[in-house]
Amino acid sequence: MTVRFAPSPTGLLHIGGARTALYNWLLARGSGGRMILRIEDTDKVRSTKENVDHILEALDWLGIDYDHGPLSQAGHQPRHLEVIEQLRQSGHAYEFEGSTRLKVPDEGETVVRDLIRGDVTFKHEAIDDFTIARSDGSPLYNLAVAVDDLDSEVTHVVRGEDHLSNTPRQAMILEALGHAPPVYAHLPLLHGPDGKKLSKRHGAASVQELRDAGYVREAVVNYLALLGWGYDDKQTFFSIDELTDLFTLDRVSKSAAVFDEQKLRWMNGAYLRQLPAEQLTARIEAFTGREGLAGAVELCREKIQTLADFWPLAAFFFDGPTDDPKAREKFLDGEGRLRLQDARAALAGVEPFTTETIEDSLREVVERLGAKPKQVFQPVRVAISGTTISPGIFESLELLGRDESLARIDAAIDAA
Ligand code: GLU
């Protein structure tokens, strides 16, 4: 099996393109076949080096490699011109106002064999003779794709459904050249949760944006694989090895798939929790560009769904309490301040200063004051973190250490 991913370099690699790349790659890797990367760079204006690099970078991050390429479609122009000439010579194509058109028979039909959609029939009466070269001689898209697929001996063309209407034209070009077309598979469209075609408005639209939003490669690959494919009704989590083993086109659906960033978040959170502590720390340190985060990562790992969720939750450990005047007003005024003084006195005597002993001493304060736990814990939390949302209060105190905890509590008492 030889497959190809043939992106046009128009900017960042979008989720739909990434899914197409992934499905091709899974087919190649699962079958011991060959994956070609062909950059469709015939549009000179958009095919900048920067845009090509965006594609390479995104594939690299996803872990999608290729056996051949990146090929440049524009680099094949001499060959395209040769084929155009050949089609004119053989009478399959003719000149029309300087351009070249392929003759489409008036009768009959072209049947596209599609592994997802079954046979799709295109009646010739509905297809006009079409242009394969402009009047300046330059080859057009359908011609270039058909010739490149032929020359690379592509056996399976797997691409988005939006290309289905091009397919009979590409098949006709191949037929005119005396070759059987490859097998096709057109992948279902992607929609947002609102049922509309996927676009920027539905959140992160490109691989780079997902990466920068703190999603990890394993979760993104797993989630992309499920956009139109499923193994059975039960399994949601697939390792990359499992995907290469299990992925087949006959389990790809015809109907539009829904990209729902909330589901990706949930899945990403599950992947993060599953990582060994050192690995999660390493990834968060790489993501945030900070070091020495192990202790804070341990405390936050149950609460984060993306790498980006970590810092807002943990910054207070390193950069001091966040400034949240509402939280201070609510928990550090009047009685809150008095209870904080009690908590401070208790914490000053806790020995050793560990999660368990801290918890015991603060619960004693709660009992002694006849208060609700929250009435003591929240003032402490606001004093050390500045906010009402933080990892576990006892663990956080231990991580900060006695001196720092008491200093922050003192500052809060003074400020209140
Ligand atoms: N270059 C086309 C695109 O980026 C894909 C062409 C193909 O897969 O045949 O949409």
Short mmCIF file of C-alpha atoms and ligand atoms in Angstrom, two decimals:
data_model
loop_
_atom_site.label_atom_id
_atom_site.label_comp_id
_atom_site.label_asym_id
_atom_site.label_seq_id
_atom_site.Cartn_x
_atom_site.Cartn_y
_atom_site.Cartn_z
CA MET A 1 0.00 0.00 0.00
CA THR A 2 1.33 3.43 -0.91
CA VAL A 3 -0.47 6.49 0.45
CA ARG A 4 0.28 10.16 0.37
CA PHE A 5 -0.53 13.29 2.28
CA ALA A 6 -0.67 16.20 -0.14
CA PRO A 7 -1.23 19.47 1.70
CA SER A 8 -1.33 22.87 0.06
CA PRO A 9 0.82 25.18 2.17
CA THR A 10 -1.69 27.87 3.07
CA GLY A 11 -0.78 28.52 6.70
CA LEU A 12 -0.93 26.48 9.88
CA LEU A 13 -1.91 22.81 9.57
CA HIS A 14 -5.58 22.63 10.36
CA ILE A 15 -7.31 19.87 12.26
CA GLY A 16 -8.89 18.44 9.12
CA GLY A 17 -5.54 18.26 7.36
CA ALA A 18 -3.94 16.73 10.43
CA ARG A 19 -6.61 14.05 10.52
CA THR A 20 -6.02 13.28 6.83
CA ALA A 21 -2.28 13.01 7.48
CA LEU A 22 -2.86 10.77 10.49
CA TYR A 23 -5.22 8.38 8.71
CA ASN A 24 -2.77 8.00 5.83
CA TRP A 25 0.08 7.43 8.23
CA LEU A 26 -1.84 4.84 10.25
CA LEU A 27 -2.64 2.97 7.04
CA ALA A 28 0.98 3.00 5.92
CA ARG A 29 2.39 2.03 9.31
CA GLY A 30 -0.28 -0.60 9.93
CA SER A 31 0.26 -2.28 6.57
CA GLY A 32 4.01 -2.00 6.24
CA GLY A 33 3.34 0.31 3.32
CA ARG A 34 4.80 3.61 2.22
CA MET A 35 3.82 7.14 3.13
CA ILE A 36 4.63 10.00 0.79
CA LEU A 37 4.53 13.66 1.73
CA ARG A 38 3.85 15.82 -1.27
CA ILE A 39 3.65 19.56 -0.86
CA GLU A 40 1.17 20.95 -3.37
CA ASP A 41 3.04 24.17 -3.85
CA THR A 42 1.83 25.26 -7.27
CA ASP A 43 0.27 28.41 -5.84
CA LYS A 44 3.42 30.54 -5.80
CA VAL A 45 1.97 33.27 -3.62
CA ARG A 46 0.84 31.10 -0.73
CA SER A 47 3.52 28.44 -0.95
CA THR A 48 6.10 30.28 1.09
CA LYS A 49 8.87 28.53 2.94
CA GLU A 50 7.20 29.61 6.14
CA ASN A 51 3.94 27.90 5.20
CA VAL A 52 5.75 24.71 4.20
CA ASP A 53 7.61 24.79 7.51
CA HIS A 54 4.30 25.07 9.36
CA ILE A 55 3.23 21.77 7.85
CA LEU A 56 6.53 20.02 8.57
CA GLU A 57 6.55 21.32 12.12
CA ALA A 58 3.00 20.16 12.80
CA LEU A 59 3.63 16.68 11.38
CA ASP A 60 6.80 16.41 13.40
CA TRP A 61 5.01 17.36 16.60
CA LEU A 62 2.29 14.80 15.90
CA GLY A 63 4.95 12.15 15.26
CA ILE A 64 3.81 11.60 11.69
CA ASP A 65 6.82 10.68 9.60
CA TYR A 66 7.08 9.76 5.93
CA ASP A 67 9.15 7.47 3.79
CA HIS A 68 9.39 9.70 0.80
CA GLY A 69 9.44 13.46 0.54
CA PRO A 70 8.67 16.17 1.13
CA LEU A 71 8.19 16.24 -2.64
CA SER A 72 7.44 19.53 -4.34
CA GLN A 73 4.59 19.39 -6.81
CA ALA A 74 5.86 22.53 -8.51
CA GLY A 75 9.16 20.70 -9.04
CA HIS A 76 7.32 18.17 -11.20
CA GLN A 77 6.18 20.75 -13.72
CA PRO A 78 8.33 19.50 -16.60
CA ARG A 79 6.71 16.10 -16.23
CA HIS A 80 3.22 17.65 -16.09
CA LEU A 81 3.91 19.55 -19.31
CA GLU A 82 5.10 16.38 -20.96
CA VAL A 83 1.86 14.60 -20.04
CA ILE A 84 -0.23 17.49 -21.32
CA GLU A 85 1.58 17.23 -24.63
CA GLN A 86 1.08 13.46 -24.64
CA LEU A 87 -2.67 13.87 -24.08
CA ARG A 88 -2.87 16.35 -26.95
CA GLN A 89 -0.95 14.01 -29.22
CA SER A 90 -3.19 11.07 -28.36
CA GLY A 91 -6.27 13.15 -29.05
CA HIS A 92 -7.57 12.99 -25.45
CA ALA A 93 -7.00 16.71 -25.05
CA TYR A 94 -7.34 19.69 -27.34
CA GLU A 95 -6.51 23.35 -27.46
CA PHE A 96 -9.22 25.82 -26.57
CA GLU A 97 -8.47 29.57 -26.73
CA GLY A 98 -4.85 28.83 -25.91
CA SER A 99 -5.63 26.60 -22.94
CA THR A 100 -5.79 22.79 -23.03
CA ARG A 101 -8.92 20.83 -22.23
CA LEU A 102 -9.53 17.17 -21.60
CA LYS A 103 -12.31 15.63 -23.68
CA VAL A 104 -15.08 14.15 -21.59
CA PRO A 105 -17.29 11.69 -23.50
CA ASP A 106 -20.91 12.87 -23.83
CA GLU A 107 -22.25 9.55 -22.70
CA GLY A 108 -21.45 6.99 -20.08
CA GLU A 109 -20.19 7.48 -16.59
CA THR A 110 -17.13 7.32 -14.38
CA VAL A 111 -17.47 5.18 -11.29
CA VAL A 112 -15.21 6.10 -8.41
CA ARG A 113 -14.48 3.18 -6.11
CA ASP A 114 -14.46 4.66 -2.65
CA LEU A 115 -13.68 2.51 0.37
CA ILE A 116 -15.81 4.68 2.63
CA ARG A 117 -18.67 5.66 0.35
CA GLY A 118 -18.88 2.62 -1.89
CA ASP A 119 -19.16 3.21 -5.65
CA VAL A 120 -19.89 6.81 -6.50
CA THR A 121 -21.17 7.30 -10.04
CA PHE A 122 -20.59 10.50 -12.01
CA LYS A 123 -22.56 10.78 -15.25
CA HIS A 124 -20.48 12.24 -18.06
CA GLU A 125 -23.34 14.37 -19.28
CA ALA A 126 -22.92 16.39 -16.08
CA ILE A 127 -19.18 16.97 -16.59
CA ASP A 128 -17.94 19.42 -19.22
CA ASP A 129 -14.60 19.14 -20.97
CA PHE A 130 -12.26 20.62 -18.39
CA THR A 131 -9.06 22.63 -18.47
CA ILE A 132 -5.81 20.82 -17.69
CA ALA A 133 -3.45 23.63 -18.70
CA ARG A 134 -3.93 27.39 -18.69
CA SER A 135 -3.29 29.48 -21.77
CA ASP A 136 0.18 30.28 -20.42
CA GLY A 137 0.79 26.53 -20.55
CA SER A 138 0.88 25.99 -16.80
CA PRO A 139 -0.70 22.73 -15.59
CA LEU A 140 -3.86 22.77 -13.49
CA TYR A 141 -4.53 21.11 -10.19
CA ASN A 142 -6.36 17.96 -11.34
CA LEU A 143 -3.71 17.17 -13.91
CA ALA A 144 -0.83 17.67 -11.48
CA VAL A 145 -2.43 15.52 -8.78
CA ALA A 146 -3.33 12.68 -11.13
CA VAL A 147 0.14 12.58 -12.68
CA ASP A 148 1.93 12.81 -9.34
CA ASP A 149 -0.18 10.03 -7.85
CA LEU A 150 0.53 7.90 -10.91
CA ASP A 151 4.27 8.53 -10.89
CA SER A 152 4.57 7.81 -7.18
CA GLU A 153 2.57 4.61 -7.62
CA VAL A 154 0.05 5.70 -5.04
CA THR A 155 -2.39 2.85 -4.42
CA HIS A 156 -4.79 4.60 -2.03
CA VAL A 157 -5.82 8.23 -2.15
CA VAL A 158 -7.21 9.14 1.25
CA ARG A 159 -8.34 12.75 1.54
CA GLY A 160 -11.18 15.01 2.64
CA GLU A 161 -14.65 14.71 1.23
CA ASP A 162 -14.36 18.19 -0.24
CA HIS A 163 -12.19 16.63 -2.97
CA LEU A 164 -14.78 14.09 -4.09
CA SER A 165 -15.98 16.25 -6.98
CA ASN A 166 -12.41 16.39 -8.36
CA THR A 167 -12.03 12.65 -8.29
CA PRO A 168 -13.84 11.68 -11.53
CA ARG A 169 -11.72 14.25 -13.37
CA GLN A 170 -8.51 12.82 -11.97
CA ALA A 171 -9.70 9.31 -12.78
CA MET A 172 -10.47 10.37 -16.37
CA ILE A 173 -6.99 11.83 -16.81
CA LEU A 174 -5.48 8.56 -15.62
CA GLU A 175 -7.74 6.58 -17.89
CA ALA A 176 -6.73 8.72 -20.86
CA LEU A 177 -3.13 7.87 -19.99
CA GLY A 178 -4.02 4.19 -20.02
CA HIS A 179 -3.85 3.63 -16.27
CA ALA A 180 -6.34 2.38 -13.72
CA PRO A 181 -7.08 4.94 -11.01
CA PRO A 182 -6.00 4.28 -7.42
CA VAL A 183 -8.51 3.28 -4.78
CA TYR A 184 -10.07 6.32 -3.14
CA ALA A 185 -11.32 7.02 0.35
CA HIS A 186 -12.96 10.36 1.09
CA LEU A 187 -13.03 11.24 4.75
CA PRO A 188 -16.11 12.77 6.34
CA LEU A 189 -16.35 16.51 6.90
CA LEU A 190 -15.57 17.98 10.29
CA HIS A 191 -18.21 19.96 12.14
CA GLY A 192 -18.19 21.92 15.37
CA PRO A 193 -20.52 20.90 18.22
CA ASP A 194 -23.15 23.25 16.74
CA GLY A 195 -23.34 21.13 13.57
CA LYS A 196 -21.69 23.79 11.39
CA LYS A 197 -18.56 23.27 9.33
CA LEU A 198 -15.50 23.41 11.58
CA SER A 199 -13.91 26.83 11.71
CA LYS A 200 -11.89 29.15 13.88
CA ARG A 201 -14.99 30.04 15.83
CA HIS A 202 -15.03 26.56 17.36
CA GLY A 203 -11.73 27.18 19.16
CA ALA A 204 -8.25 25.96 18.36
CA ALA A 205 -8.28 25.20 14.66
CA SER A 206 -4.69 24.19 13.96
CA VAL A 207 -2.21 21.70 15.34
CA GLN A 208 0.07 24.49 16.50
CA GLU A 209 -2.74 26.13 18.42
CA LEU A 210 -3.57 22.85 20.12
CA ARG A 211 0.06 22.40 21.08
CA ASP A 212 0.30 25.95 22.40
CA ALA A 213 -2.95 25.49 24.33
CA GLY A 214 -1.26 22.73 26.31
CA TYR A 215 -2.59 19.60 24.67
CA VAL A 216 -0.18 16.70 24.44
CA ARG A 217 0.59 14.80 21.31
CA GLU A 218 -0.77 11.44 22.52
CA ALA A 219 -4.16 12.94 23.33
CA VAL A 220 -4.36 14.92 20.10
CA VAL A 221 -3.51 11.87 18.01
CA ASN A 222 -6.02 9.74 19.92
CA TYR A 223 -8.70 12.38 19.54
CA LEU A 224 -8.01 13.04 15.85
CA ALA A 225 -8.20 9.29 15.19
CA LEU A 226 -11.73 9.28 16.61
CA LEU A 227 -12.90 12.05 14.28
CA GLY A 228 -14.66 9.75 11.86
CA TRP A 229 -13.26 6.41 12.99
CA GLY A 230 -14.10 4.08 15.83
CA TYR A 231 -13.05 0.57 16.70
CA ASP A 232 -16.10 -0.52 18.63
CA ASP A 233 -18.64 1.24 20.80
CA LYS A 234 -16.60 0.79 23.94
CA GLN A 235 -12.99 1.81 23.51
CA THR A 236 -12.09 5.49 23.62
CA PHE A 237 -8.41 5.43 24.60
CA PHE A 238 -5.94 4.11 22.06
CA SER A 239 -2.19 4.20 22.20
CA ILE A 240 -0.46 5.07 18.95
CA ASP A 241 0.61 1.43 18.56
CA GLU A 242 -2.95 0.25 19.03
CA LEU A 243 -4.13 2.74 16.43
CA THR A 244 -1.63 1.50 13.86
CA ASP A 245 -2.78 -2.07 14.55
CA LEU A 246 -6.50 -1.45 14.58
CA PHE A 247 -7.11 1.37 12.13
CA THR A 248 -8.93 0.36 8.95
CA LEU A 249 -10.89 2.41 6.44
CA ASP A 250 -13.95 0.17 6.67
CA ARG A 251 -14.57 1.57 10.13
CA VAL A 252 -14.51 5.16 8.92
CA SER A 253 -17.93 6.75 8.93
CA LYS A 254 -19.59 8.57 6.06
CA SER A 255 -21.29 11.12 8.22
CA ALA A 256 -19.67 14.31 9.46
CA ALA A 257 -17.56 14.01 12.59
CA VAL A 258 -17.80 16.54 15.40
CA PHE A 259 -14.69 18.22 16.78
CA ASP A 260 -15.51 19.13 20.34
CA GLU A 261 -12.69 20.83 22.21
CA GLN A 262 -14.31 20.01 25.55
CA LYS A 263 -13.94 16.29 24.79
CA LEU A 264 -10.35 16.81 23.78
CA ARG A 265 -9.75 18.65 27.08
CA TRP A 266 -11.23 15.78 28.99
CA MET A 267 -9.15 13.24 27.10
CA ASN A 268 -6.02 15.33 27.50
CA GLY A 269 -6.59 15.48 31.27
CA ALA A 270 -6.80 11.69 31.36
CA TYR A 271 -3.51 11.42 29.46
CA LEU A 272 -1.82 13.89 31.81
CA ARG A 273 -2.92 11.95 34.89
CA GLN A 274 -1.62 8.77 33.37
CA LEU A 275 1.90 10.13 32.83
CA PRO A 276 4.56 9.20 35.39
CA ALA A 277 5.19 12.16 37.73
CA GLU A 278 8.66 12.96 36.37
CA GLN A 279 7.39 13.00 32.80
CA LEU A 280 4.48 15.24 33.61
CA THR A 281 6.84 17.59 35.43
CA ALA A 282 9.27 17.60 32.52
CA ARG A 283 6.50 18.48 30.09
CA ILE A 284 5.10 21.21 32.29
CA GLU A 285 8.58 22.63 32.83
CA ALA A 286 9.17 22.65 29.09
CA PHE A 287 5.78 24.23 28.50
CA THR A 288 6.11 26.97 31.11
CA GLY A 289 9.85 27.49 30.76
CA ARG A 290 10.21 27.27 34.57
CA GLU A 291 12.15 24.80 36.66
CA GLY A 292 11.71 23.15 40.03
CA LEU A 293 8.01 22.47 39.60
CA ALA A 294 7.88 18.84 40.74
CA GLY A 295 6.22 19.49 44.11
CA ALA A 296 3.59 21.81 42.70
CA VAL A 297 2.90 19.45 39.78
CA GLU A 298 2.21 16.66 42.23
CA LEU A 299 -0.39 18.82 43.98
CA CYS A 300 -2.05 20.03 40.79
CA ARG A 301 -2.07 16.93 38.62
CA GLU A 302 -5.63 15.94 39.50
CA LYS A 303 -6.91 19.41 38.74
CA ILE A 304 -5.46 20.13 35.32
CA GLN A 305 -6.64 19.08 31.89
CA THR A 306 -3.97 20.81 29.82
CA LEU A 307 -0.36 21.81 30.41
CA ALA A 308 -1.57 25.40 30.28
CA ASP A 309 -3.96 24.85 33.20
CA PHE A 310 -1.03 24.35 35.54
CA TRP A 311 0.46 27.79 35.84
CA PRO A 312 -2.65 29.78 36.79
CA LEU A 313 -3.25 27.22 39.53
CA ALA A 314 0.31 27.03 40.80
CA ALA A 315 1.86 30.43 40.14
CA PHE A 316 1.23 31.52 43.72
CA PHE A 317 3.73 28.98 45.04
CA PHE A 318 6.50 30.71 43.13
CA ASP A 319 5.41 34.27 42.53
CA GLY A 320 3.52 34.99 45.76
CA PRO A 321 -0.22 35.28 46.34
CA THR A 322 -2.33 36.47 43.44
CA ASP A 323 -4.19 39.66 44.00
CA ASP A 324 -7.90 38.95 44.27
CA PRO A 325 -9.50 41.79 46.29
CA LYS A 326 -12.91 40.10 46.28
CA ALA A 327 -11.50 36.96 47.91
CA ARG A 328 -9.67 39.06 50.51
CA GLU A 329 -12.74 41.06 51.30
CA LYS A 330 -14.87 37.97 51.67
CA PHE A 331 -12.52 35.82 53.77
CA LEU A 332 -10.03 38.11 55.49
CA ASP A 333 -12.26 40.82 56.92
CA GLY A 334 -13.53 40.81 60.49
CA GLU A 335 -14.09 37.27 61.71
CA GLY A 336 -12.03 35.75 58.95
CA ARG A 337 -9.05 37.72 60.15
CA LEU A 338 -9.57 36.57 63.74
CA ARG A 339 -9.80 32.95 62.67
CA LEU A 340 -6.69 33.40 60.57
CA GLN A 341 -4.86 34.56 63.70
CA ASP A 342 -5.92 31.36 65.46
CA ALA A 343 -4.78 29.29 62.53
CA ARG A 344 -1.47 31.10 62.48
CA ALA A 345 -0.83 30.36 66.14
CA ALA A 346 -1.62 26.69 65.58
CA LEU A 347 0.58 26.41 62.49
CA ALA A 348 3.49 28.03 64.28
CA GLY A 349 3.59 25.07 66.68
CA VAL A 350 3.12 22.24 64.19
CA GLU A 351 6.06 19.86 64.27
CA PRO A 352 7.04 18.40 61.83
CA PHE A 353 5.37 20.67 59.25
CA THR A 354 3.70 18.01 57.10
CA THR A 355 0.34 17.59 55.42
CA GLU A 356 -0.99 15.31 58.16
CA THR A 357 0.13 17.35 61.13
CA ILE A 358 -1.02 20.57 59.47
CA GLU A 359 -4.44 19.06 58.84
CA ASP A 360 -4.75 17.86 62.44
CA SER A 361 -3.85 21.22 63.88
CA LEU A 362 -6.19 23.18 61.62
CA ARG A 363 -9.05 20.79 62.37
CA GLU A 364 -8.41 21.34 66.05
CA VAL A 365 -8.79 25.07 65.48
CA VAL A 366 -12.09 24.44 63.66
CA GLU A 367 -13.35 22.42 66.59
CA ARG A 368 -12.15 24.79 69.26
CA LEU A 369 -13.84 27.75 67.55
CA GLY A 370 -17.01 25.77 66.86
CA ALA A 371 -16.64 26.94 63.24
CA LYS A 372 -17.27 25.26 59.93
CA PRO A 373 -14.09 23.89 58.30
CA LYS A 374 -14.45 26.36 55.45
CA GLN A 375 -14.50 29.29 57.85
CA VAL A 376 -10.96 28.48 58.89
CA PHE A 377 -9.54 26.90 55.73
CA GLN A 378 -10.64 29.61 53.30
CA PRO A 379 -8.95 32.49 55.15
CA VAL A 380 -5.75 30.42 55.23
CA ARG A 381 -6.11 29.59 51.57
CA VAL A 382 -6.68 33.20 50.58
CA ALA A 383 -3.75 34.30 52.76
CA ILE A 384 -1.25 31.97 51.11
CA SER A 385 -2.57 31.88 47.53
CA GLY A 386 -4.53 35.09 47.20
CA THR A 387 -7.51 33.21 45.76
CA THR A 388 -10.18 30.74 46.74
CA ILE A 389 -9.10 28.20 44.15
CA SER A 390 -5.91 26.32 44.93
CA PRO A 391 -4.68 22.79 45.28
CA GLY A 392 -5.31 21.05 48.63
CA ILE A 393 -4.73 23.54 51.45
CA PHE A 394 -2.75 21.25 53.77
CA GLU A 395 -0.50 20.01 50.96
CA SER A 396 -0.01 23.56 49.76
CA LEU A 397 1.08 24.71 53.20
CA GLU A 398 3.57 21.86 53.42
CA LEU A 399 4.98 22.68 50.00
CA LEU A 400 5.40 26.35 50.87
CA GLY A 401 7.02 25.43 54.16
CA ARG A 402 6.40 26.92 57.57
CA ASP A 403 8.38 30.13 57.19
CA GLU A 404 6.87 31.16 53.90
CA SER A 405 3.37 30.15 55.00
CA LEU A 406 3.57 32.15 58.21
CA ALA A 407 5.06 35.13 56.40
CA ARG A 408 2.18 35.16 53.95
CA ILE A 409 -0.36 34.78 56.74
CA ASP A 410 1.23 37.64 58.65
CA ALA A 411 1.15 39.83 55.58
CA ALA A 412 -2.52 39.01 55.09
CA ILE A 413 -3.34 39.79 58.70
CA ASP A 414 -1.51 43.10 58.47
CA ALA A 415 -3.22 44.04 55.24
CA ALA A 416 -6.73 43.16 56.42
N1 GLU B 1 -3.70 19.83 -1.85
C1 GLU B 1 -5.02 19.43 -1.48
C2 GLU B 1 -5.40 20.07 -0.16
O1 GLU B 1 -4.56 20.54 0.58
C3 GLU B 1 -5.17 17.93 -1.34
C4 GLU B 1 -5.15 17.24 -2.63
C5 GLU B 1 -5.28 15.75 -2.55
O2 GLU B 1 -5.18 15.18 -1.43
O3 GLU B 1 -5.47 15.15 -3.60
O4 GLU B 1 -6.56 20.11 0.16
#
